[in-house]
Short mmCIF file of C-alpha atoms in Angstrom, two decimals:
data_model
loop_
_atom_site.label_atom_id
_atom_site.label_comp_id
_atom_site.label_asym_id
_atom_site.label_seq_id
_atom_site.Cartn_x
_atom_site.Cartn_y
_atom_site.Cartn_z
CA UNK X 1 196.09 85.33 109.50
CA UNK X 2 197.30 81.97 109.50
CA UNK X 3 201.02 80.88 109.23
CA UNK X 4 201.90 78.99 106.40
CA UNK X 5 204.75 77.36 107.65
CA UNK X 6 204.95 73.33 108.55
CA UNK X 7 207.39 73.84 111.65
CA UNK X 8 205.83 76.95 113.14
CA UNK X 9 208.71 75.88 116.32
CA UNK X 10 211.45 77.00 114.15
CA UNK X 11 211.46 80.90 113.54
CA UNK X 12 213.61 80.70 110.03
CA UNK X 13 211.25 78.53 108.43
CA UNK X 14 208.44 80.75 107.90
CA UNK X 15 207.71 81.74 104.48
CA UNK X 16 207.48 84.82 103.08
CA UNK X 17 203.77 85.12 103.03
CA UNK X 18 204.09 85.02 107.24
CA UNK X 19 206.47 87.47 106.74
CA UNK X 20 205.43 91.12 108.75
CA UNK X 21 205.69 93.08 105.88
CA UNK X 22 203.76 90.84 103.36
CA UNK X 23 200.61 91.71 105.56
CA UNK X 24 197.63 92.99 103.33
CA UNK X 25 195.37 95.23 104.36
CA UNK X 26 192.79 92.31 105.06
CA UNK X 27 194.64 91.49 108.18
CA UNK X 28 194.50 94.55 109.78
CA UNK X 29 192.76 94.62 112.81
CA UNK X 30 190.24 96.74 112.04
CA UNK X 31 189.72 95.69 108.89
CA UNK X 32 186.37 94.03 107.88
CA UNK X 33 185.94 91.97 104.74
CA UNK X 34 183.28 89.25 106.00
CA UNK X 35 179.76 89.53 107.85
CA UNK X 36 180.79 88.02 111.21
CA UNK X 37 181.99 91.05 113.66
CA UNK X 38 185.30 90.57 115.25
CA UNK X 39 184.13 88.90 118.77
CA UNK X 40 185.77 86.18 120.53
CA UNK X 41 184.87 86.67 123.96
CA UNK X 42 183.58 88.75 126.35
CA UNK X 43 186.23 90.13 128.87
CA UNK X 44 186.67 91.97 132.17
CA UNK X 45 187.99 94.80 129.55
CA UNK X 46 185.03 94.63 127.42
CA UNK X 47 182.83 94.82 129.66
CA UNK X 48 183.86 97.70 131.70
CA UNK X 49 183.52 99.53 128.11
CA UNK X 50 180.22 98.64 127.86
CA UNK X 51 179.31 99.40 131.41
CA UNK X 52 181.08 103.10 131.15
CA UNK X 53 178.98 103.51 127.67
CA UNK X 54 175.90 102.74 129.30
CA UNK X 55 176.58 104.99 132.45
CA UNK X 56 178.13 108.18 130.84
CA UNK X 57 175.66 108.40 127.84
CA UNK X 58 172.48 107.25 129.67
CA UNK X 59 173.35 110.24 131.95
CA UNK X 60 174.13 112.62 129.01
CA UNK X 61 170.44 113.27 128.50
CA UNK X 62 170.17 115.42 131.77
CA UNK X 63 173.71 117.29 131.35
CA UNK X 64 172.15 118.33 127.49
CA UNK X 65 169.19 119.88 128.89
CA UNK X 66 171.32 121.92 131.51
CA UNK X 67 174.09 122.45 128.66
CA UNK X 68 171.76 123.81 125.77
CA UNK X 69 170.45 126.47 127.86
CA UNK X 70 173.39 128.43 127.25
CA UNK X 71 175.53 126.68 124.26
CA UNK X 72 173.37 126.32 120.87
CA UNK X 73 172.93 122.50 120.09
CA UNK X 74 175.92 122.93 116.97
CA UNK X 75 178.82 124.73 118.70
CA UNK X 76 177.95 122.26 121.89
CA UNK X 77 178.30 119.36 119.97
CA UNK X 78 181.38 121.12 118.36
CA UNK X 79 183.36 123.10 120.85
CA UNK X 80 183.61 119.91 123.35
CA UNK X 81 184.39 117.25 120.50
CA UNK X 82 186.97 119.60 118.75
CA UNK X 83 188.86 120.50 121.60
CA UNK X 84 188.83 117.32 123.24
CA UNK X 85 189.64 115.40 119.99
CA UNK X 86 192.53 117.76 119.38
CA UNK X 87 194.16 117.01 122.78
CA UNK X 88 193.66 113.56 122.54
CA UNK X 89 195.77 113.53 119.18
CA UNK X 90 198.32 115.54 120.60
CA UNK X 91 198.69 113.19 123.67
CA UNK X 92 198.53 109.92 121.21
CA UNK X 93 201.31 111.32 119.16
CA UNK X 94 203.55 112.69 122.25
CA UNK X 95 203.12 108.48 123.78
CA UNK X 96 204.10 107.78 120.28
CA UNK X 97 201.17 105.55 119.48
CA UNK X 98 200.75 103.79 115.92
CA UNK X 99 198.92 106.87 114.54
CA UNK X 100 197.65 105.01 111.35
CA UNK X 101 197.58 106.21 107.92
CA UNK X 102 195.80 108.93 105.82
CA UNK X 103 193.62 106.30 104.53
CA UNK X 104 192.27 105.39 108.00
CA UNK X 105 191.99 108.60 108.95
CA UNK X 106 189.50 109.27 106.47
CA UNK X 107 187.25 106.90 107.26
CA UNK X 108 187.45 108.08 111.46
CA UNK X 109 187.03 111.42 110.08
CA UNK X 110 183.54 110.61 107.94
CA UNK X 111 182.35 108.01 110.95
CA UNK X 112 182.83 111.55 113.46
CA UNK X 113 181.06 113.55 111.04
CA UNK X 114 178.33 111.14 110.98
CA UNK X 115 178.46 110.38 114.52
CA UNK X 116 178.75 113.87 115.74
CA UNK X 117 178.27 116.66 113.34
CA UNK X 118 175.10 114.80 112.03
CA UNK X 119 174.15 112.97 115.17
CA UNK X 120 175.65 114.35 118.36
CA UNK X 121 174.27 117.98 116.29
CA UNK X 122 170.87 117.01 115.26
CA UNK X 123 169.99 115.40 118.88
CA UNK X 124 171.28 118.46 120.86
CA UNK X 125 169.57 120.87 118.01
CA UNK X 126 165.54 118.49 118.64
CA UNK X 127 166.47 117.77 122.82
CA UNK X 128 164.98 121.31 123.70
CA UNK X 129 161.83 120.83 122.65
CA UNK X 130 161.35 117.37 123.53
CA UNK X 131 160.81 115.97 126.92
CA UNK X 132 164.39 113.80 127.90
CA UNK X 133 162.58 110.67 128.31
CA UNK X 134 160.81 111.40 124.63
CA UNK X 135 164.30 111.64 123.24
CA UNK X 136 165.60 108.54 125.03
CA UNK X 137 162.53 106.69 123.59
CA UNK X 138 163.36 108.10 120.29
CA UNK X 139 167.23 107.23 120.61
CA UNK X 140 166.51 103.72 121.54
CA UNK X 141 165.53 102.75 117.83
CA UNK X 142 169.61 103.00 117.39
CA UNK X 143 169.50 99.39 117.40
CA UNK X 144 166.67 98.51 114.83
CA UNK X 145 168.09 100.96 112.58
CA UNK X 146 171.15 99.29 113.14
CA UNK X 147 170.04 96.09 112.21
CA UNK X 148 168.36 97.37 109.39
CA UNK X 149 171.01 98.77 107.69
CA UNK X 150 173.37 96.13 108.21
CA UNK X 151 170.80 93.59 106.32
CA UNK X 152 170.72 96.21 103.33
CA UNK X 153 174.35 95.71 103.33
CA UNK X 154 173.95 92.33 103.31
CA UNK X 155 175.75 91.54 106.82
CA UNK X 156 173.77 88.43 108.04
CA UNK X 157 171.98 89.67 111.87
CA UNK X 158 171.61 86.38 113.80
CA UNK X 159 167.95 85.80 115.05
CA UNK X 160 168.70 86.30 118.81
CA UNK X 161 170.06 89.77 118.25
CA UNK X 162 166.54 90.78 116.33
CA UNK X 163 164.70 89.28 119.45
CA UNK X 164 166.99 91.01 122.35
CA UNK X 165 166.47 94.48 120.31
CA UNK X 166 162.89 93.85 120.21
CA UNK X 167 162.58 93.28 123.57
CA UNK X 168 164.97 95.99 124.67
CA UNK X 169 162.71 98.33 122.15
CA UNK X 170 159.48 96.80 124.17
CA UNK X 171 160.79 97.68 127.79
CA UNK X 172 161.70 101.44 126.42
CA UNK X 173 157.98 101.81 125.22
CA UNK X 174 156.91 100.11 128.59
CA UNK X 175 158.75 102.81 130.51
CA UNK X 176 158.05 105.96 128.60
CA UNK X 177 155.58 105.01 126.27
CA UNK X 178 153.11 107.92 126.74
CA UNK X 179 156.16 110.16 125.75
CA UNK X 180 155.29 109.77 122.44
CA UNK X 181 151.68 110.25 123.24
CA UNK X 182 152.56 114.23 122.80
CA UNK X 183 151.98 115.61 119.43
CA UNK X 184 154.47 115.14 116.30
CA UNK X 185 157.19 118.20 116.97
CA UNK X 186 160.03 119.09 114.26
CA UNK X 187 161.97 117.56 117.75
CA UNK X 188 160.99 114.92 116.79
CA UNK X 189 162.02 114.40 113.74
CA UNK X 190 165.58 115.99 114.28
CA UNK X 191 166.07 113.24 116.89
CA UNK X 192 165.22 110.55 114.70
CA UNK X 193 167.65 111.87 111.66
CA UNK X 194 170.45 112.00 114.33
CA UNK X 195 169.30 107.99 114.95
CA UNK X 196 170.03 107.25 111.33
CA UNK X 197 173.36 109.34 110.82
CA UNK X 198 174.51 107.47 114.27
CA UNK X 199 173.18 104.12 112.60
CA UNK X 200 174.80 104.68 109.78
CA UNK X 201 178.31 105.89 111.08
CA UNK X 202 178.53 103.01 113.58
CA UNK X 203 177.86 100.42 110.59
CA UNK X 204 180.48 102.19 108.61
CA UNK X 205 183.34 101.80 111.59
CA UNK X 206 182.16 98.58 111.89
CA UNK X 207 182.98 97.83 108.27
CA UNK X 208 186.08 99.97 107.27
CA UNK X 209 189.36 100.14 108.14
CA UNK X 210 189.99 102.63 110.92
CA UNK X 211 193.59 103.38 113.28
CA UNK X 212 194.55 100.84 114.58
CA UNK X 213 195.06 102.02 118.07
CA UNK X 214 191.78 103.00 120.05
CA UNK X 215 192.82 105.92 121.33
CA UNK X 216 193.94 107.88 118.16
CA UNK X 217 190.50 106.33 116.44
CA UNK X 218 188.51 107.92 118.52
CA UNK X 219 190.90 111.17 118.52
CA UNK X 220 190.46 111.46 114.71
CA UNK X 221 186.40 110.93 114.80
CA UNK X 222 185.51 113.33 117.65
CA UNK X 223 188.37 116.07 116.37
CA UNK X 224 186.79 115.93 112.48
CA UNK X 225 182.98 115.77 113.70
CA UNK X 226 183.47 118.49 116.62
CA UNK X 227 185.20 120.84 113.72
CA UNK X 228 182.82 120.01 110.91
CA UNK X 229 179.68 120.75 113.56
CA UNK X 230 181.41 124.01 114.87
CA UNK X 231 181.92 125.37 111.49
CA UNK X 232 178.25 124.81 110.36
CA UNK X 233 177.17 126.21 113.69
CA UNK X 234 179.33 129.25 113.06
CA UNK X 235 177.86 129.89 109.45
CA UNK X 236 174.24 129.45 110.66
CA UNK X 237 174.88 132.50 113.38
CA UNK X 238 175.33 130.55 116.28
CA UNK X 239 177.49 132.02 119.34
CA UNK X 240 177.84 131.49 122.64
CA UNK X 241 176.37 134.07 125.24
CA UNK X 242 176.49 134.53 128.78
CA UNK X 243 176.97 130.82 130.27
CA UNK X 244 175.08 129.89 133.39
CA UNK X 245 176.66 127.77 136.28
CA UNK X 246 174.50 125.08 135.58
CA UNK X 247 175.01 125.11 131.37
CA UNK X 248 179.04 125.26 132.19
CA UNK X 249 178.37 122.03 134.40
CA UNK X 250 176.87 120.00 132.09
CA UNK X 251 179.00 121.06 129.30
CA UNK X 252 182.09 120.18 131.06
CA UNK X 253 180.61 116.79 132.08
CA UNK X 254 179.46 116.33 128.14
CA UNK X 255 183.39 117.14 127.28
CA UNK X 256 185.33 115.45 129.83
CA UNK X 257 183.44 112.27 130.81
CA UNK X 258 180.38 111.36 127.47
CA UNK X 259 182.52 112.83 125.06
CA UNK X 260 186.20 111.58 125.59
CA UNK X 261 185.74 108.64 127.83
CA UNK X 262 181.88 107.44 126.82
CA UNK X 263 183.03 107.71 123.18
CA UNK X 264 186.61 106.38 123.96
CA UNK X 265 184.36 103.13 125.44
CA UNK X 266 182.11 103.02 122.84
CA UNK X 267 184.68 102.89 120.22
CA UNK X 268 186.44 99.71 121.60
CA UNK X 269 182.95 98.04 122.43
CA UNK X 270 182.34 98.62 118.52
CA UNK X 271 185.73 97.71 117.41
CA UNK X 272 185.61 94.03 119.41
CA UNK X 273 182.18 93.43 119.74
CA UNK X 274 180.13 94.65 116.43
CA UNK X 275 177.44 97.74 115.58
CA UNK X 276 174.62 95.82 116.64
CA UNK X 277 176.00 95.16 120.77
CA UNK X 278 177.40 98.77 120.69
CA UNK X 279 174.41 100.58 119.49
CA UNK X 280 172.49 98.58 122.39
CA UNK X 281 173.57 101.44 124.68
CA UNK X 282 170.60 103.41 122.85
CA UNK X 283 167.74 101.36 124.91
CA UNK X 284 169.86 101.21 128.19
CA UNK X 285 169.84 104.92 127.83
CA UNK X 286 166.67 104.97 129.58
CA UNK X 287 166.23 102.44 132.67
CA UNK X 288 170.02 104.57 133.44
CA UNK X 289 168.29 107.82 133.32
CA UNK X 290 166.04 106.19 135.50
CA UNK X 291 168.42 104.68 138.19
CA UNK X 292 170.08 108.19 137.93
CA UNK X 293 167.19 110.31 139.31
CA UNK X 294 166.50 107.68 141.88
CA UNK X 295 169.92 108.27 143.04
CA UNK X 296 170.60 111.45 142.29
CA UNK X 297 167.68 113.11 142.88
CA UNK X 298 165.78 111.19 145.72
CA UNK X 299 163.01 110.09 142.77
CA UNK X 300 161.30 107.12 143.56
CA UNK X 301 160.53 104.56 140.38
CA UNK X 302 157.37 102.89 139.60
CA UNK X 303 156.62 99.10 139.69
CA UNK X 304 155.77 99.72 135.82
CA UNK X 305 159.29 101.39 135.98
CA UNK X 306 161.04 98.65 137.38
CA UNK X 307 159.39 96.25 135.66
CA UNK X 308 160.57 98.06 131.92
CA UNK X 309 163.93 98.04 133.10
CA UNK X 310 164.12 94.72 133.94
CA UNK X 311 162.64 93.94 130.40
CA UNK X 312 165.27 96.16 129.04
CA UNK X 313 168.11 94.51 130.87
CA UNK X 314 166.77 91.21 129.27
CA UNK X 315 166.82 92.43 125.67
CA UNK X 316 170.30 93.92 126.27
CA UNK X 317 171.54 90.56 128.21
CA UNK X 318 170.35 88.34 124.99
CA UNK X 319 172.30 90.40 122.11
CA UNK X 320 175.09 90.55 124.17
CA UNK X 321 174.72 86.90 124.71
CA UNK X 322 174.28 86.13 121.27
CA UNK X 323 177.04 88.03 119.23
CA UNK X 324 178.66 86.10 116.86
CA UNK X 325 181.81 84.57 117.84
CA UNK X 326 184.59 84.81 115.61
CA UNK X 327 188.12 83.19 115.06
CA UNK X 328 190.78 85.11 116.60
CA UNK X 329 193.31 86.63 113.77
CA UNK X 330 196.76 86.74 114.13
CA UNK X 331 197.67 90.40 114.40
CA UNK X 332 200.37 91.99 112.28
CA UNK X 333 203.61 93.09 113.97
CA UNK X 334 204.54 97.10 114.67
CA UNK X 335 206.76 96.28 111.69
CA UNK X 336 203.92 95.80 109.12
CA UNK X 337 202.53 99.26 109.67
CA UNK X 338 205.71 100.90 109.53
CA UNK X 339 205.48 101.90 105.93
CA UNK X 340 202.84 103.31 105.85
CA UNK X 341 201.82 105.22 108.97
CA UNK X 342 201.20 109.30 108.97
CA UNK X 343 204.26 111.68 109.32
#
């Protein structure tokens, strides 16, 4: 917010309206009253988000196979999200971080029920009976359903960014095209209603004011979305059996690494850099998975493979390249919250 001051080089002549405490909610960082997302620049920060997003959740597919085996798809998406939500709180208050207000803490909380009781839920629920590159194919229409809601709303998506998610959609089908070659399964269709609740949810934290401090944000969304997700999964009959070596591997790599430092970086890539260069994780997901096995497990990629990642890498480089810019604000001081943070 701009000072309205003529000698912004002496401190006592700013007016009142530059005053802390006479910011609105407008000026809150995370606050989102026009159509431009809140980008300036890209930064070595920024893009070590991105680059953890894309490597933790383009690896989740494999450590969801191996986790569902033994944890049912609700409780898994639960259990890890709830507990590690809950410690992250706990650790944000005892650092004494601005914790927000009940306001923004409502809208975390229905962003992580979207995100994670709908999404996180309904992809583990359809993952077992669809191949993991099906479901990565599946997943990367996260960005076009991005888009599309965002023009409902009436947010303006530049030209560039429907091109790169085109193009990023093209290498996907290029790389695992046939997957979808297999008959329609209710997998299926499970995986592409956790594509719009994710959609929707990452529009809506794009839009609405959330905590201002990253760290209890994404506390506040995995905690509500991990305990509305274990409570349905409880009612429906779900429990947790006997828990193989393997299942207990990927479910602690699902709840230490995807869910609280993937979502952690995928929560600041939204917050500074839009819903439309977040979501493009979803189409990344797959040339990853791919790099992954080559490392991981010796498996040696196609020219057609190599080729569709390097397509994908192209339609990820140009919406990156190409998201909107937008004026830094002036951000309020600790002074402007103080009135209104939680207990």
């Amino acid at each position: 917010m701009a000072r309205t001051d003529s000698t912004s080089a002496q401190p006592r002549a700013v007016t009142g309206s530059a005053q802390p405490r006479a910011v609105t909610g407008s000026a809150q960082p995370r606050t989102v009253t026009g159509t431009a997302p809140r980008f300036t620049a890209w930064n070595s920060r920024l893009i070590a988000a991105l680059a953890a997003t894309y490597l933790l959740w383009g690896t989740s597919y494999l450590a969801l196979k191996h986790a569902t085996l033994s944890f049912p798809p609700l409780l898994l998406a639960g259990v890890r999200n709830l507990v590690a939500g809950g410690l992250m709180i706990l650790l944000a208050w005892l650092l004494g971080r601005r914790m927000g207000t009940w306001r923004t803490w409502g809208n975390a909380a229905l962003v992580g029920v979207l995100m994670i009781a709908a999404g996180s839920s309904l992809l583990a629920r359809g993952i077992p009976s669809v191949a993991s590159g099906t479901a990565a194919v599946l997943f990367a229409a996260l960005p076009v359903m991005v888009c599309v809601v965002l023009a409902i709303l009436g947010q303006h998506v530049g030209r560039m960014q429907w091109l790169g998610t085109a193009i990023g959609v093209a290498g996907v089908l290029l790389l695992n095209g046939d997957a979808l070659a297999t008959p329609g399964q209710r997998g299926m269709w499970l995986i592409m209603a956790a594509v719009l609740a994710t959609a929707i949810g990452a529009v809506l934290a794009d839009r609405t004011e959330m905590p201002e401090d990253i760290l209890v944000s994404t506390a506040v969304q995995m905690f509500a979305g991990g305990a509305v997700a274990s409570m349905l999964g409880w009612l429906i009959g779900e429990r947790i059996g006997t828990v193989t070596p393997q299942a207990m591997a990927g479910f602690l790599y699902l709840g230490l690494f995807v869910s609280i430092v993937g979502y952690m970086s995928y929560v600041y890539v939204l917050t500074h850099a839009g819903a439309v260069a977040a979501s493009s994780y979803a189409y990344v997901n797959p040339p990853v998975a791919l790099l992954a096995g080559a490392w991981l497990l010796g498996e040696v990629p196609s020219p057609t493979a190599l080729a569709a990642t390097a397509v994908v890498l192209l339609g990820a480089i140009t919406v990156l390249a190409f998201t909107p810019r937008a004026p830094p604000r002036e951000e309020p001081t600790l002074s402007a919250f103080s009135h209104s943070r939680l207990p």
